[in-house]
mmCIF file of C-alpha atoms and ligand atoms in Angstrom:
data_model
loop_
_atom_site.group_PDB
_atom_site.id
_atom_site.type_symbol
_atom_site.label_atom_id
_atom_site.label_comp_id
_atom_site.label_asym_id
_atom_site.label_seq_id
_atom_site.Cartn_x
_atom_site.Cartn_y
_atom_site.Cartn_z
ATOM 1 C CA MET A 29 0.000 0.000 0.000
ATOM 2 C CA THR A 30 1.298 3.456 -0.849
ATOM 3 C CA THR A 31 1.405 5.932 2.024
ATOM 4 C CA SER A 32 1.437 9.710 2.081
ATOM 5 C CA VAL A 33 2.208 12.297 4.740
ATOM 6 C CA VAL A 34 0.129 15.250 5.928
ATOM 7 C CA THR A 35 2.275 18.364 5.960
ATOM 8 C CA MET A 36 0.055 21.346 5.275
ATOM 9 C CA GLU A 37 -1.325 23.665 7.946
ATOM 10 C CA VAL A 38 -5.092 24.162 8.032
ATOM 11 C CA LEU A 39 -5.103 27.801 6.907
ATOM 12 C CA ASP A 40 -2.674 27.020 4.095
ATOM 13 C CA ALA A 41 -4.965 24.233 2.921
ATOM 14 C CA ILE A 42 -7.966 26.580 2.981
ATOM 15 C CA LYS A 43 -6.072 29.368 1.207
ATOM 16 C CA ASN A 44 -4.466 27.146 -1.429
ATOM 17 C CA ARG A 45 -7.611 25.263 -2.377
ATOM 18 C CA ARG A 46 -9.012 25.878 -5.837
ATOM 19 C CA SER A 47 -11.617 23.932 -7.748
ATOM 20 C CA VAL A 48 -9.826 21.401 -9.947
ATOM 21 C CA ARG A 49 -11.569 20.191 -13.090
ATOM 22 C CA LYS A 50 -8.763 18.210 -14.749
ATOM 23 C CA TYR A 51 -7.424 15.091 -13.059
ATOM 24 C CA LEU A 52 -4.658 12.543 -13.447
ATOM 25 C CA PRO A 53 -5.811 8.898 -13.468
ATOM 26 C CA THR A 54 -3.445 8.147 -10.540
ATOM 27 C CA PRO A 55 -5.308 6.213 -7.831
ATOM 28 C CA ILE A 56 -5.609 7.865 -4.414
ATOM 29 C CA PRO A 57 -3.670 5.928 -1.726
ATOM 30 C CA GLU A 58 -6.118 4.272 0.665
ATOM 31 C CA ASP A 59 -4.578 5.914 3.744
ATOM 32 C CA ALA A 60 -4.969 9.396 2.255
ATOM 33 C CA LEU A 61 -8.544 8.669 1.166
ATOM 34 C CA GLY A 62 -9.245 7.293 4.636
ATOM 35 C CA ARG A 63 -8.127 10.561 6.254
ATOM 36 C CA VAL A 64 -10.311 12.540 3.853
ATOM 37 C CA ILE A 65 -13.352 10.465 4.795
ATOM 38 C CA GLU A 66 -12.441 10.667 8.485
ATOM 39 C CA ALA A 67 -12.407 14.472 8.285
ATOM 40 C CA GLY A 68 -16.035 14.302 7.163
ATOM 41 C CA ARG A 69 -17.100 11.572 9.556
ATOM 42 C CA ILE A 70 -16.153 13.640 12.616
ATOM 43 C CA ALA A 71 -17.703 16.906 11.412
ATOM 44 C CA PRO A 72 -20.149 18.776 13.651
ATOM 45 C CA SER A 73 -23.863 18.312 13.044
ATOM 46 C CA ALA A 74 -27.075 19.649 14.558
ATOM 47 C CA ASN A 75 -27.853 17.670 17.744
ATOM 48 C CA ASN A 76 -24.979 15.409 16.734
ATOM 49 C CA ARG A 77 -27.419 13.524 14.517
ATOM 50 C CA GLN A 78 -24.793 12.893 11.832
ATOM 51 C CA PRO A 79 -27.519 12.674 9.181
ATOM 52 C CA TRP A 80 -25.216 11.565 6.409
ATOM 53 C CA HIS A 81 -23.955 8.750 4.287
ATOM 54 C CA PHE A 82 -21.071 9.072 1.852
ATOM 55 C CA VAL A 83 -20.815 6.852 -1.197
ATOM 56 C CA ILE A 84 -17.200 6.590 -2.368
ATOM 57 C CA VAL A 85 -17.378 5.915 -6.090
ATOM 58 C CA LYS A 86 -14.384 4.590 -8.002
ATOM 59 C CA ASP A 87 -16.137 2.434 -10.611
ATOM 60 C CA PRO A 88 -15.749 4.146 -14.047
ATOM 61 C CA GLU A 89 -19.259 3.255 -15.258
ATOM 62 C CA THR A 90 -20.819 4.669 -12.105
ATOM 63 C CA ARG A 91 -18.735 7.826 -12.344
ATOM 64 C CA LYS A 92 -19.914 8.204 -15.927
ATOM 65 C CA ALA A 93 -23.520 7.892 -14.772
ATOM 66 C CA LEU A 94 -22.874 10.675 -12.234
ATOM 67 C CA SER A 95 -21.339 13.008 -14.804
ATOM 68 C CA GLY A 96 -24.511 14.009 -16.674
ATOM 69 C CA GLY A 97 -24.871 17.506 -15.198
ATOM 70 C CA LYS A 98 -23.817 20.516 -17.277
ATOM 71 C CA TRP A 99 -20.735 21.194 -15.121
ATOM 72 C CA ALA A 100 -19.935 17.628 -14.141
ATOM 73 C CA SER A 101 -18.437 15.936 -17.202
ATOM 74 C CA PHE A 102 -14.987 15.662 -15.582
ATOM 75 C CA LEU A 103 -16.352 13.169 -13.045
ATOM 76 C CA GLN A 104 -15.574 10.619 -15.745
ATOM 77 C CA ASP A 105 -11.862 11.370 -15.410
ATOM 78 C CA CYS A 106 -11.263 11.832 -11.685
ATOM 79 C CA PRO A 107 -10.443 8.645 -9.767
ATOM 80 C CA VAL A 108 -12.922 9.164 -6.926
ATOM 81 C CA VAL A 109 -16.315 10.815 -6.594
ATOM 82 C CA ILE A 110 -17.824 11.224 -3.139
ATOM 83 C CA VAL A 111 -21.609 11.416 -3.147
ATOM 84 C CA GLY A 112 -22.808 13.205 -0.011
ATOM 85 C CA CYS A 113 -26.260 11.926 0.955
ATOM 86 C CA GLY A 114 -28.464 13.426 3.656
ATOM 87 C CA ASP A 115 -30.800 11.552 5.992
ATOM 88 C CA THR A 116 -33.931 13.611 5.401
ATOM 89 C CA LYS A 117 -35.974 11.888 8.121
ATOM 90 C CA THR A 118 -33.468 12.047 10.982
ATOM 91 C CA SER A 119 -32.743 15.729 10.448
ATOM 92 C CA PRO A 120 -35.189 17.316 8.007
ATOM 93 C CA GLU A 121 -34.141 20.873 8.917
ATOM 94 C CA TRP A 122 -30.388 20.481 8.967
ATOM 95 C CA TYR A 123 -29.332 17.538 6.823
ATOM 96 C CA ALA A 124 -28.211 19.726 3.917
ATOM 97 C CA VAL A 125 -26.142 21.980 6.161
ATOM 98 C CA ASP A 126 -24.621 19.032 8.026
ATOM 99 C CA VAL A 127 -23.663 17.133 4.869
ATOM 100 C CA THR A 128 -22.185 20.334 3.455
ATOM 101 C CA ILE A 129 -20.012 20.877 6.533
ATOM 102 C CA ALA A 130 -18.776 17.283 6.369
ATOM 103 C CA LEU A 131 -17.961 17.555 2.660
ATOM 104 C CA GLN A 132 -16.070 20.800 3.176
ATOM 105 C CA ASN A 133 -14.017 19.159 5.954
ATOM 106 C CA MET A 134 -13.155 16.496 3.370
ATOM 107 C CA VAL A 135 -12.179 19.178 0.851
ATOM 108 C CA THR A 136 -9.778 20.776 3.319
ATOM 109 C CA GLN A 137 -8.189 17.475 4.292
ATOM 110 C CA ALA A 138 -7.918 16.476 0.622
ATOM 111 C CA THR A 139 -6.071 19.737 -0.103
ATOM 112 C CA ALA A 140 -3.690 18.995 2.763
ATOM 113 C CA GLU A 141 -3.057 15.586 1.169
ATOM 114 C CA GLY A 142 -2.049 17.235 -2.117
ATOM 115 C CA LEU A 143 -5.316 16.209 -3.766
ATOM 116 C CA GLY A 144 -7.534 18.383 -5.935
ATOM 117 C CA THR A 145 -11.277 18.594 -5.400
ATOM 118 C CA CYS A 146 -14.319 20.191 -6.936
ATOM 119 C CA TRP A 147 -17.774 20.578 -5.467
ATOM 120 C CA ILE A 148 -20.486 19.310 -7.790
ATOM 121 C CA GLY A 149 -23.982 20.701 -7.479
ATOM 122 C CA SER A 150 -24.735 20.142 -11.125
ATOM 123 C CA PHE A 151 -26.544 16.799 -11.134
ATOM 124 C CA PHE A 152 -29.916 15.225 -11.744
ATOM 125 C CA GLU A 153 -31.175 13.930 -8.425
ATOM 126 C CA ASP A 154 -32.972 10.908 -9.872
ATOM 127 C CA LYS A 155 -29.960 9.862 -11.931
ATOM 128 C CA VAL A 156 -27.637 10.103 -8.946
ATOM 129 C CA LYS A 157 -30.077 8.148 -6.779
ATOM 130 C CA GLU A 158 -30.261 5.420 -9.375
ATOM 131 C CA ALA A 159 -26.527 5.352 -10.145
ATOM 132 C CA VAL A 160 -25.465 4.660 -6.552
ATOM 133 C CA GLY A 161 -28.691 3.159 -5.173
ATOM 134 C CA ILE A 162 -29.661 5.850 -2.665
ATOM 135 C CA PRO A 163 -32.604 4.496 -0.645
ATOM 136 C CA GLY A 164 -35.806 6.311 0.364
ATOM 137 C CA GLY A 165 -35.277 8.749 3.226
ATOM 138 C CA TYR A 166 -31.933 9.895 1.827
ATOM 139 C CA ALA A 167 -31.236 12.640 -0.717
ATOM 140 C CA PRO A 168 -28.048 13.513 -2.580
ATOM 141 C CA VAL A 169 -26.890 16.923 -1.308
ATOM 142 C CA ALA A 170 -23.719 17.400 -3.351
ATOM 143 C CA MET A 171 -20.822 15.473 -4.798
ATOM 144 C CA LEU A 172 -17.067 15.957 -4.669
ATOM 145 C CA ALA A 173 -14.592 15.141 -7.393
ATOM 146 C CA VAL A 174 -11.311 14.043 -5.800
ATOM 147 C CA GLY A 175 -7.974 13.186 -7.386
ATOM 148 C CA TYR A 176 -4.474 14.338 -8.171
ATOM 149 C CA PRO A 177 -4.662 17.554 -10.195
ATOM 150 C CA LYS A 178 -3.711 17.704 -13.856
ATOM 151 C CA GLU A 179 -4.081 21.481 -13.706
ATOM 152 C CA THR A 180 -3.028 24.007 -11.076
ATOM 153 C CA PRO A 181 -5.412 26.960 -11.023
ATOM 154 C CA LYS A 182 -3.854 30.164 -9.673
ATOM 155 C CA VAL A 183 -4.510 30.731 -5.972
ATOM 156 C CA GLU A 184 -5.238 34.401 -6.702
ATOM 157 C CA ARG A 185 -8.745 34.947 -8.002
ATOM 158 C CA LYS A 186 -11.651 37.360 -7.618
ATOM 159 C CA THR A 187 -12.848 37.249 -4.015
ATOM 160 C CA LYS A 188 -14.880 39.813 -2.096
ATOM 161 C CA LYS A 189 -12.963 42.049 0.309
ATOM 162 C CA VAL A 190 -13.335 41.454 4.045
ATOM 163 C CA GLU A 191 -15.081 44.859 4.445
ATOM 164 C CA GLU A 192 -17.711 43.796 1.914
ATOM 165 C CA VAL A 193 -18.633 40.618 3.722
ATOM 166 C CA THR A 194 -18.338 41.527 7.413
ATOM 167 C CA SER A 195 -19.651 44.200 9.759
ATOM 168 C CA GLN A 196 -19.249 44.903 13.461
ATOM 169 C CA ASP A 197 -22.118 44.247 15.892
ATOM 170 C CA ARG A 198 -24.849 45.068 13.381
ATOM 171 C CA PHE A 199 -25.351 44.137 9.724
ATOM 172 C CA ALA A 200 -24.134 47.133 7.753
HETATM 173 C C1 FMN B 4 -22.297 24.112 -3.591
HETATM 174 C C2 FMN B 4 -21.344 24.213 -4.750
HETATM 175 C C3 FMN B 4 -21.675 23.630 -5.969
HETATM 176 C C4 FMN B 4 -20.777 23.660 -7.039
HETATM 177 N N1 FMN B 4 -21.083 22.988 -8.186
HETATM 178 C C5 FMN B 4 -20.167 22.937 -9.174
HETATM 179 C C6 FMN B 4 -20.406 22.129 -10.323
HETATM 180 O O1 FMN B 4 -21.427 21.449 -10.450
HETATM 181 N N2 FMN B 4 -19.445 22.067 -11.284
HETATM 182 C C7 FMN B 4 -18.269 22.796 -11.179
HETATM 183 O O2 FMN B 4 -17.447 22.690 -12.091
HETATM 184 N N3 FMN B 4 -18.011 23.569 -10.103
HETATM 185 C C8 FMN B 4 -18.918 23.646 -9.095
HETATM 186 N N4 FMN B 4 -18.657 24.385 -7.973
HETATM 187 C C9 FMN B 4 -17.363 25.096 -7.843
HETATM 188 C C10 FMN B 4 -17.517 26.625 -7.925
HETATM 189 O O3 FMN B 4 -17.752 26.978 -9.251
HETATM 190 C C11 FMN B 4 -16.215 27.272 -7.363
HETATM 191 O O4 FMN B 4 -16.087 26.908 -6.001
HETATM 192 C C12 FMN B 4 -16.232 28.765 -7.485
HETATM 193 O O5 FMN B 4 -16.234 29.171 -8.835
HETATM 194 C C13 FMN B 4 -15.011 29.409 -6.794
HETATM 195 O O6 FMN B 4 -13.805 28.874 -7.344
HETATM 196 P P1 FMN B 4 -12.771 28.099 -6.424
HETATM 197 O O7 FMN B 4 -13.473 26.900 -5.865
HETATM 198 O O8 FMN B 4 -11.632 27.724 -7.311
HETATM 199 O O9 FMN B 4 -12.376 29.031 -5.311
HETATM 200 C C14 FMN B 4 -19.536 24.371 -6.894
HETATM 201 C C15 FMN B 4 -19.230 24.971 -5.676
HETATM 202 C C16 FMN B 4 -20.096 24.887 -4.616
HETATM 203 C C17 FMN B 4 -19.692 25.481 -3.289
#
């Protein structure tokens, strides 16, 4: 089994992350993938209900079936797709938020592992349900493409200034 080492600090991982849409076919070492999943598994959730299930998809045919959305074609090329599913019965109010937090934890850990990721909201719910067999009571919230990057988008990009997105004591 190949191993890899975590070296990046949290803020560096957050700052350096960019959406990656071109991937190498290189498989992800199981230990690195395990840490990515672990980062999601231990995420906070409302009432600690952990209303989630993550389907780790490596099978090429299944990835192809997941890639039908307008902005999702590259799911065919990345080695792993993580389908974040929410338990809509256990936590009807918060499942989407909780799954999102868990997936973003995975994104940050993946960046620290030297992996690229991209959030995927562009999907047809029924097709995703069918492709990975999501049962009643669960809904796909979002997917993540994960793999070693074949492109390195610049870290600098258009982001809102801190003054635009924060205010002191009252919304202003
Ligand atoms: C909830 C969510 C859904 C997204 N869906 C897609 C998608 O379906 N396809 C895609 O290529 N990028 C998708 N993105 C990536 C955004 O386009 C990207 O995060 C944004 O342009 C900022 O670029 P950056 O991630 O490189 O900072 C999504 C991002 C989020 C947070």
